[in-house]
Each structure stands twice: as structure tokens, then as C-alpha cells.
Amino acid sequence: AAAGEWSGSTEHTVQAGDNPVTVKLSKTPKSVRNILSSVISQTPYGDAKVTFKLASGKEGKELITNVDIGSNYIIPVTARDSTGRIYVLYSKSGLHFTRFDAEGNEDAGFDTAIIPLLPSAVGIEAMTVDPKTNRIFVVDGDKHVHAVTETGHNTFTRSDSVDLATLPDIETNDILTAVAAYNGELFLTVQRNRSPSLAKPNKLFACTAALSGTTLTLTEKNAAELDELRTSAVMNVPTQCTGLFADASGVYCLLREQRLRGGMLYYMVGVLACYSRDDNTVTYLKKHPKAGTNDEYLPFDSDAFANPVGFIGSDEENIYIADDGVNINKVNENLRVNGN
């Protein structure tokens, strides 16, 4: 089955005899299949190996297997460009950056062509692709942004880096959590150095990303604070941003908060927020019903965001999100956690 759908239309008045009709199709896919992952092994220390597939009914085309994930490895990052190609940055006996076409066929020369251009000494914290320009952005462990441009098939140039600390509202101890790009703009979220008095530890920045030769210039346009999901001092744990997705309608942000105590998971709550570039406002589109409460223990709610972990696909009308919530029940006054 095809991973992408393309659409086009034209008008023609039927005449007698044969009527050849030409329909122009956009290279931008109308829809693309979701990227799914499944755990294939896990160690007692939390590290696991996962497989990535393209969703297709009961079966899916396997993209990558034995991807390392856990505390000792980077969290795998996926992105798509204007033609639906899939980019995956992941760990598997070292760092890999792989590209697939919209049908899930690997571009065999991409990894070996682009990896030498990426910063290696300090590692990579985040990656995204601008689906309008196909420009690739990577952020290294020193919070420097690099723009990678493809000048020919698997021929790339990398810009000079820009230190995020040069943006006026970035603070020294800010931790970068997610990035997205759309039509020449770069969006990023950071988690602030949190204290009990800081009610909104996450901030979203919107920047223009201009490239002239190898000179990348980031100009901060706006910044917006993101709500903390639970503000009780007893639950003094930070809200996290787990993903950003940008398109013509806005910038979508996934937020989650989890409570662990003594190795036991007490609650998981999540939110989908939308940032408007037009008026610099944040709207909360989907929120866990208990997000604003102070209950220490929350049972699992299958109809609510519990642990949104990433954006996995989109079409003209929908954005698809993976939610890795677990079932938390109280049995004989004890909490029991079942698999998701």
C-alpha cells in the first residue's frame, strides 16, 4: 500500500470521441501514513530496543529495528519534508541519521553523506526539517543551531552555527526540549531552571531562520510561556514538552507531567497546546481533565491525554499523536501499574 496520497483536479467539457485530460499533481502529499514504534526488548535498567514501522492495516512496513532508546541514548527523532520523505535520527551502535521515501524505502546514501557534517564532539540534542524548504536543522549539545541544505541528491552544505544564548530571552540554564520548523521559521521550547516560585517553567520561542551563503541568522520574533499542568507544591515536579509540530495553521506542542515517588508512578497527565504565530497566543486544545487538580493519585482515563510522546503523522485535516499512557489502578490500597 502506498504511504502517501496525492490529489489534483481540473475541469474539462466532454466532447465527442476521446478526451485526453491532464491533471497536475502537487508534490506535497495530501496524507502520509503514521510512523509507529514497538518495544522488542527491555533491560532491568530501563534501556530498550524498539522497531519503527509505517502503519498499514494490521501490518506495517518495517523501517528500522533494534533502535536503542532509554537513559543512555538519545530519544529517536522523526521528521518529514515536503514530499513526505521520513527522516529518523537515532542510536544503534552509534549515532545514525536515516532517510526514507514516502513509501518507506531507505535512501541508502543519506546517512554516510550527512553524518560527517553533523557536530560530533558535543552530540545532537534535537533535529527537525522545514517541510516548505526541506532545510534540515540540528541543535547540538552546546545549544548551537546548524542548518543543513541539500544542494543535490545526498550532497549537503552546513551553515555556520548560531548560539541560542544570543537570543534575548534565552537564559543560561535553559534546557532545550523540542524544535520544529515551517516556511523559514524555527520554533523551539526550553525548560527553565525551575523553582517552586516558577509557575510556568516551559517557554516556546518563534524565530525567523535566514540563510545567506553559510551564514545562518536567527531573529527572535515572539516568545510564549506554557502552562504548568499541576501546580501543587506537594507535587513539585516539572511539566515537560515532548514534541513540537508546525504547519500553516499553527505550532502544536505536547506537554506532559508525571509523578514518581519511591519508584511508583502516581499519575500521568498531558495536554495538546497550539501556539498562534499571528497573535502570539496559546490555546489548549486537549487537556487531561485532572490536569488542574491537586489529587496525589489519579487513575488512568482512556479518553484523556496521559503521556503524549510525539507527533507521528498528519494529513490535510488531522494531526496524529502517540500517547503512551499506562493503566494505574488501586488494588487493596496499593497502586498497580499495568502495561500500556
CSV table of C-alpha atoms in Angstrom, one decimal:
chain,number,residue,atom,x,y,z
A,1,ALA,CA,0.0,0.0,0.0
A,2,ALA,CA,1.2,3.5,-0.8
A,3,ALA,CA,2.4,5.5,2.2
A,4,GLY,CA,1.3,8.8,0.6
A,5,GLU,CA,-1.7,10.1,-1.2
A,6,TRP,CA,-1.6,12.9,-3.8
A,7,SER,CA,-4.5,14.8,-5.2
A,8,GLY,CA,-5.3,17.2,-8.1
A,9,SER,CA,-8.2,18.4,-10.1
A,10,THR,CA,-9.1,20.0,-13.4
A,11,GLU,CA,-12.2,20.9,-15.4
A,12,HIS,CA,-13.0,19.7,-18.9
A,13,THR,CA,-16.0,19.8,-21.1
A,14,VAL,CA,-16.5,16.4,-22.7
A,15,GLN,CA,-16.5,16.3,-26.5
A,16,ALA,CA,-17.4,13.5,-28.9
A,17,GLY,CA,-14.6,10.9,-29.2
A,18,ASP,CA,-11.6,10.5,-26.9
A,19,ASN,CA,-11.0,13.2,-24.3
A,20,PRO,CA,-7.4,13.3,-23.0
A,21,VAL,CA,-7.3,15.2,-19.7
A,22,THR,CA,-4.1,16.4,-17.9
A,23,VAL,CA,-4.2,16.6,-14.2
A,24,LYS,CA,-1.4,18.4,-12.3
A,25,LEU,CA,-0.5,16.8,-9.0
A,26,SER,CA,1.3,18.7,-6.2
A,27,LYS,CA,4.5,17.1,-4.9
A,28,THR,CA,3.2,17.8,-1.4
A,29,PRO,CA,1.3,14.6,-0.2
A,30,LYS,CA,-2.3,15.0,0.9
A,31,SER,CA,-1.7,12.4,3.6
A,32,VAL,CA,1.1,10.2,4.8
A,33,ARG,CA,1.0,7.0,6.9
A,34,ASN,CA,1.7,7.2,10.6
A,35,ILE,CA,5.1,6.2,12.0
A,36,LEU,CA,4.6,3.6,14.7
A,37,SER,CA,7.1,2.1,17.2
A,38,SER,CA,7.0,-1.1,19.3
A,39,VAL,CA,9.4,-2.3,22.1
A,40,ILE,CA,11.1,-5.5,21.1
A,41,SER,CA,13.4,-5.9,24.2
A,42,GLN,CA,14.0,-4.1,27.5
A,43,THR,CA,16.6,-4.4,30.3
A,44,PRO,CA,16.0,-4.0,34.1
A,45,TYR,CA,17.9,-0.7,33.8
A,46,GLY,CA,15.3,0.9,31.6
A,47,ASP,CA,17.1,0.8,28.3
A,48,ALA,CA,15.1,-0.8,25.5
A,49,LYS,CA,15.2,-1.6,21.8
A,50,VAL,CA,12.4,-0.5,19.5
A,51,THR,CA,11.2,-1.0,15.9
A,52,PHE,CA,9.8,1.7,13.7
A,53,LYS,CA,7.2,0.9,11.1
A,54,LEU,CA,4.8,2.6,8.7
A,55,ALA,CA,1.2,1.9,9.7
A,56,SER,CA,-0.8,-0.1,7.2
A,57,GLY,CA,-3.7,-2.1,8.5
A,58,LYS,CA,-2.6,-4.9,10.7
A,59,GLU,CA,0.8,-5.0,9.2
A,60,GLY,CA,3.3,-2.2,8.6
A,61,LYS,CA,6.5,-1.8,6.6
A,62,GLU,CA,9.5,-2.0,8.9
A,63,LEU,CA,11.8,1.0,8.7
A,64,ILE,CA,14.4,0.4,11.4
A,65,THR,CA,14.8,-2.3,14.0
A,66,ASN,CA,16.9,-2.6,17.2
A,67,VAL,CA,16.9,1.2,17.8
A,68,ASP,CA,18.4,2.0,21.2
A,69,ILE,CA,16.2,4.0,23.5
A,70,GLY,CA,16.5,4.8,27.2
A,71,SER,CA,18.5,6.9,29.7
A,72,ASN,CA,21.8,6.1,28.0
A,73,TYR,CA,20.8,7.0,24.4
A,74,ILE,CA,19.2,9.9,22.5
A,75,ILE,CA,15.4,9.8,22.2
A,76,PRO,CA,14.7,8.9,18.5
A,77,VAL,CA,13.5,11.9,16.5
A,78,THR,CA,11.4,11.8,13.3
A,79,ALA,CA,10.5,14.4,10.8
A,80,ARG,CA,9.1,14.7,7.3
A,81,ASP,CA,9.8,17.0,4.3
A,82,SER,CA,7.6,18.5,1.6
A,83,THR,CA,7.4,15.3,-0.4
A,84,GLY,CA,6.6,13.0,2.6
A,85,ARG,CA,10.2,11.7,3.0
A,86,ILE,CA,10.9,10.4,6.5
A,87,TYR,CA,14.0,11.4,8.5
A,88,VAL,CA,14.9,9.5,11.6
A,89,LEU,CA,17.8,10.4,14.0
A,90,TYR,CA,18.5,7.5,16.4
A,91,SER,CA,21.1,5.5,18.3
A,92,LYS,CA,22.1,2.0,17.1
A,93,SER,CA,25.7,1.1,18.0
A,94,GLY,CA,26.4,4.8,17.4
A,95,LEU,CA,24.5,7.8,16.0
A,96,HIS,CA,22.6,7.3,12.8
A,97,PHE,CA,20.6,9.6,10.6
A,98,THR,CA,18.4,7.8,8.0
A,99,ARG,CA,16.0,8.9,5.3
A,100,PHE,CA,13.2,7.0,3.6
A,101,ASP,CA,10.9,8.0,0.8
A,102,ALA,CA,7.1,8.3,1.3
A,103,GLU,CA,6.7,4.5,0.6
A,104,GLY,CA,9.3,3.6,3.3
A,105,ASN,CA,12.2,2.7,1.0
A,106,GLU,CA,15.6,3.7,2.5
A,107,ASP,CA,17.8,6.3,0.8
A,108,ALA,CA,20.9,4.2,1.2
A,109,GLY,CA,23.5,7.0,0.7
A,110,PHE,CA,21.9,9.6,3.0
A,111,ASP,CA,23.4,8.5,6.3
A,112,THR,CA,27.0,8.4,5.1
A,113,ALA,CA,26.6,11.7,3.3
A,114,ILE,CA,25.2,13.8,6.1
A,115,ILE,CA,26.7,12.3,9.3
A,116,PRO,CA,30.2,13.8,8.6
A,117,LEU,CA,28.6,17.3,8.5
A,118,LEU,CA,26.9,17.0,11.9
A,119,PRO,CA,28.6,18.1,15.1
A,120,SER,CA,30.0,15.0,16.8
A,121,ALA,CA,32.1,16.3,19.8
A,122,VAL,CA,29.1,17.6,21.7
A,123,GLY,CA,26.4,15.4,20.2
A,124,ILE,CA,23.0,16.4,18.9
A,125,GLU,CA,20.1,17.4,21.1
A,126,ALA,CA,17.3,17.9,18.5
A,127,MET,CA,16.5,17.7,14.8
A,128,THR,CA,13.7,19.0,12.5
A,129,VAL,CA,13.0,19.5,8.8
A,130,ASP,CA,11.2,22.5,7.4
A,131,PRO,CA,8.5,20.9,5.2
A,132,LYS,CA,8.3,24.0,2.9
A,133,THR,CA,12.0,24.5,2.2
A,134,ASN,CA,13.3,21.0,3.0
A,135,ARG,CA,16.1,22.6,5.1
A,136,ILE,CA,17.3,20.4,8.0
A,137,PHE,CA,18.0,21.9,11.4
A,138,VAL,CA,20.1,20.3,14.1
A,139,VAL,CA,20.8,21.6,17.6
A,140,ASP,CA,23.9,20.3,19.3
A,141,GLY,CA,24.7,19.7,22.9
A,142,ASP,CA,26.1,23.2,23.4
A,143,LYS,CA,22.7,24.7,22.2
A,144,HIS,CA,24.1,25.8,18.8
A,145,VAL,CA,21.8,25.6,15.8
A,146,HIS,CA,23.1,24.4,12.4
A,147,ALA,CA,21.2,24.5,9.1
A,148,VAL,CA,21.9,21.7,6.5
A,149,THR,CA,20.9,22.3,2.9
A,150,GLU,CA,20.8,19.6,0.2
A,151,THR,CA,22.3,21.1,-3.0
A,152,GLY,CA,22.0,17.8,-5.0
A,153,HIS,CA,20.9,14.3,-4.1
A,154,ASN,CA,22.8,13.4,-1.0
A,155,THR,CA,25.1,16.4,-1.4
A,156,PHE,CA,24.9,18.8,1.6
A,157,THR,CA,26.3,22.0,2.9
A,158,ARG,CA,26.1,23.1,6.6
A,159,SER,CA,25.8,26.6,7.8
A,160,ASP,CA,27.9,28.3,10.5
A,161,SER,CA,26.3,27.7,13.9
A,162,VAL,CA,24.2,30.1,15.9
A,163,ASP,CA,24.4,30.0,19.7
A,164,LEU,CA,20.8,30.0,21.1
A,165,ALA,CA,22.2,32.0,24.1
A,166,THR,CA,22.3,35.0,21.7
A,167,LEU,CA,18.5,35.2,21.6
A,168,PRO,CA,17.4,37.9,24.0
A,169,ASP,CA,15.0,35.8,26.1
A,170,ILE,CA,17.1,32.6,26.4
A,171,GLU,CA,18.6,32.1,29.8
A,172,THR,CA,21.9,30.4,30.6
A,173,ASN,CA,20.4,27.3,32.3
A,174,ASP,CA,17.5,26.8,29.9
A,175,ILE,CA,17.3,23.2,28.7
A,176,LEU,CA,16.2,22.7,25.0
A,177,THR,CA,13.4,20.2,24.8
A,178,ALA,CA,12.0,20.3,21.2
A,179,VAL,CA,12.2,22.0,17.8
A,180,ALA,CA,10.1,22.4,14.7
A,181,ALA,CA,10.3,24.5,11.5
A,182,TYR,CA,7.9,25.8,8.9
A,183,ASN,CA,8.4,28.1,6.0
A,184,GLY,CA,11.6,29.8,7.1
A,185,GLU,CA,10.7,30.0,10.8
A,186,LEU,CA,12.2,27.9,13.6
A,187,PHE,CA,10.3,27.1,16.8
A,188,LEU,CA,11.8,25.7,20.0
A,189,THR,CA,10.8,25.0,23.6
A,190,VAL,CA,13.0,25.2,26.6
A,191,GLN,CA,12.6,24.2,30.2
A,192,ARG,CA,13.6,26.9,32.6
A,193,ASN,CA,15.7,26.4,35.7
A,194,ARG,CA,12.7,25.5,37.9
A,195,SER,CA,12.0,26.5,41.5
A,196,PRO,CA,8.8,26.4,43.5
A,197,SER,CA,8.1,30.0,42.7
A,198,LEU,CA,8.3,29.5,38.9
A,199,ALA,CA,4.8,28.5,37.9
A,200,LYS,CA,5.5,28.3,34.1
A,201,PRO,CA,8.8,26.5,33.6
A,202,ASN,CA,8.4,26.0,29.8
A,203,LYS,CA,8.7,28.6,27.1
A,204,LEU,CA,8.1,28.5,23.4
A,205,PHE,CA,10.2,30.7,21.1
A,206,ALA,CA,9.4,31.7,17.5
A,207,CYS,CA,12.3,32.8,15.3
A,208,THR,CA,13.0,33.6,11.7
A,209,ALA,CA,15.8,31.5,10.3
A,210,ALA,CA,17.5,33.3,7.4
A,211,LEU,CA,20.4,31.7,5.5
A,212,SER,CA,22.8,33.7,3.3
A,213,GLY,CA,25.6,31.6,2.0
A,214,THR,CA,26.8,29.7,5.1
A,215,THR,CA,25.7,32.4,7.5
A,216,LEU,CA,22.6,31.4,9.5
A,217,THR,CA,20.8,34.2,11.3
A,218,LEU,CA,18.2,33.6,14.0
A,219,THR,CA,15.9,36.5,15.0
A,220,GLU,CA,13.6,36.1,17.9
A,221,LYS,CA,10.1,37.2,16.9
A,222,ASN,CA,8.0,36.2,19.9
A,223,ALA,CA,8.0,34.0,23.0
A,224,ALA,CA,5.1,32.5,25.0
A,225,GLU,CA,5.0,30.8,28.3
A,226,LEU,CA,3.3,27.4,28.5
A,227,ASP,CA,1.1,26.4,31.5
A,228,GLU,CA,2.3,24.0,34.1
A,229,LEU,CA,-0.1,21.1,34.3
A,230,ARG,CA,-0.2,20.7,38.1
A,231,THR,CA,0.9,23.4,40.4
A,232,SER,CA,0.6,21.9,43.9
A,233,ALA,CA,3.8,22.4,45.9
A,234,VAL,CA,3.4,18.8,47.2
A,235,MET,CA,3.8,17.6,43.6
A,236,ASN,CA,6.8,19.8,42.8
A,237,VAL,CA,7.7,18.1,39.5
A,238,PRO,CA,8.2,19.9,36.2
A,239,THR,CA,5.9,19.8,33.2
A,240,GLN,CA,7.8,18.6,30.1
A,241,CYS,CA,7.4,19.3,26.4
A,242,THR,CA,7.7,16.1,24.4
A,243,GLY,CA,7.2,17.4,20.9
A,244,LEU,CA,6.5,20.3,18.5
A,245,PHE,CA,4.8,20.2,15.1
A,246,ALA,CA,4.4,23.2,12.9
A,247,ASP,CA,2.2,23.8,9.8
A,248,ALA,CA,0.4,26.6,8.1
A,249,SER,CA,-2.3,26.7,10.9
A,250,GLY,CA,0.0,27.0,13.9
A,251,VAL,CA,2.6,25.4,16.1
A,252,TYR,CA,1.4,22.4,18.2
A,253,CYS,CA,3.0,21.4,21.4
A,254,LEU,CA,2.7,18.3,23.5
A,255,LEU,CA,3.1,18.7,27.3
A,256,ARG,CA,3.1,16.0,30.0
A,257,GLU,CA,3.7,15.7,33.7
A,258,GLN,CA,4.4,12.5,35.6
A,259,ARG,CA,4.6,11.9,39.4
A,260,LEU,CA,7.1,9.2,40.6
A,261,ARG,CA,7.6,8.5,44.3
A,262,GLY,CA,9.6,5.6,45.7
A,263,GLY,CA,9.8,4.1,42.2
A,264,MET,CA,5.9,4.1,42.0
A,265,LEU,CA,4.1,6.0,39.2
A,266,TYR,CA,1.2,8.0,40.8
A,267,TYR,CA,-0.2,9.9,37.8
A,268,MET,CA,0.4,10.9,34.2
A,269,VAL,CA,-1.4,13.9,32.7
A,270,GLY,CA,-1.0,15.5,29.3
A,271,VAL,CA,-2.0,18.5,27.1
A,272,LEU,CA,-2.1,19.5,23.5
A,273,ALA,CA,-1.4,23.2,23.1
A,274,CYS,CA,-1.5,25.4,19.9
A,275,TYR,CA,0.6,28.5,19.5
A,276,SER,CA,-0.7,31.1,17.0
A,277,ARG,CA,2.0,32.9,15.1
A,278,ASP,CA,-0.5,35.6,14.2
A,279,ASP,CA,-1.2,36.9,17.7
A,280,ASN,CA,1.3,35.1,19.9
A,281,THR,CA,-1.3,33.4,21.9
A,282,VAL,CA,-1.5,29.8,23.3
A,283,THR,CA,-4.8,27.8,23.1
A,284,TYR,CA,-5.1,24.5,25.0
A,285,LEU,CA,-7.0,22.2,22.6
A,286,LYS,CA,-6.9,18.9,24.5
A,287,LYS,CA,-6.2,18.7,28.3
A,288,HIS,CA,-6.3,15.9,30.7
A,289,PRO,CA,-9.5,16.5,32.9
A,290,LYS,CA,-7.4,16.2,36.1
A,291,ALA,CA,-4.6,18.4,34.9
A,292,GLY,CA,-5.6,21.3,37.1
A,293,THR,CA,-6.4,19.3,40.2
A,294,ASN,CA,-4.2,18.6,43.3
A,295,ASP,CA,-5.1,14.9,43.7
A,296,GLU,CA,-2.0,13.0,44.5
A,297,TYR,CA,-3.1,9.8,42.8
A,298,LEU,CA,-5.0,9.7,39.5
A,299,PRO,CA,-6.5,6.5,37.9
A,300,PHE,CA,-5.9,6.0,34.2
A,301,ASP,CA,-8.5,7.7,31.9
A,302,SER,CA,-8.6,6.1,28.4
A,303,ASP,CA,-10.3,9.1,26.9
A,304,ALA,CA,-7.7,11.6,28.2
A,305,PHE,CA,-4.2,12.6,27.3
A,306,ALA,CA,-2.0,10.7,29.7
A,307,ASN,CA,1.5,10.7,28.3
A,308,PRO,CA,1.7,12.2,24.8
A,309,VAL,CA,5.1,11.3,23.5
A,310,GLY,CA,5.2,12.5,19.9
A,311,PHE,CA,3.6,13.5,16.6
A,312,ILE,CA,3.6,10.5,14.3
A,313,GLY,CA,1.7,11.7,11.1
A,314,SER,CA,-0.6,14.2,9.5
A,315,ASP,CA,-3.0,14.8,6.6
A,316,GLU,CA,-4.9,17.8,5.4
A,317,GLU,CA,-7.4,17.7,8.2
A,318,ASN,CA,-5.7,15.8,11.1
A,319,ILE,CA,-2.5,15.6,13.2
A,320,TYR,CA,-1.8,12.2,14.7
A,321,ILE,CA,-0.2,11.8,18.1
A,322,ALA,CA,1.2,8.8,20.0
A,323,ASP,CA,0.0,8.6,23.7
A,324,ASP,CA,2.0,6.1,25.8
A,325,GLY,CA,-0.3,6.2,28.8
A,326,VAL,CA,-0.4,3.3,31.3
A,327,ASN,CA,-3.2,1.9,33.4
A,328,ILE,CA,-2.8,2.9,37.1
A,329,ASN,CA,-5.2,1.1,39.5
A,330,LYS,CA,-5.5,0.9,43.3
A,331,VAL,CA,-5.9,-2.7,44.4
A,332,ASN,CA,-6.1,-3.4,48.2
A,333,GLU,CA,-4.9,0.1,48.9
A,334,ASN,CA,-1.8,-0.4,46.8
A,335,LEU,CA,-1.1,1.1,43.4
A,336,ARG,CA,-0.8,-1.3,40.5
A,337,VAL,CA,0.6,-0.2,37.1
A,338,ASN,CA,-0.2,-2.3,34.0
A,339,GLY,CA,1.4,-2.0,30.6
A,340,ASN,CA,0.1,0.5,28.1
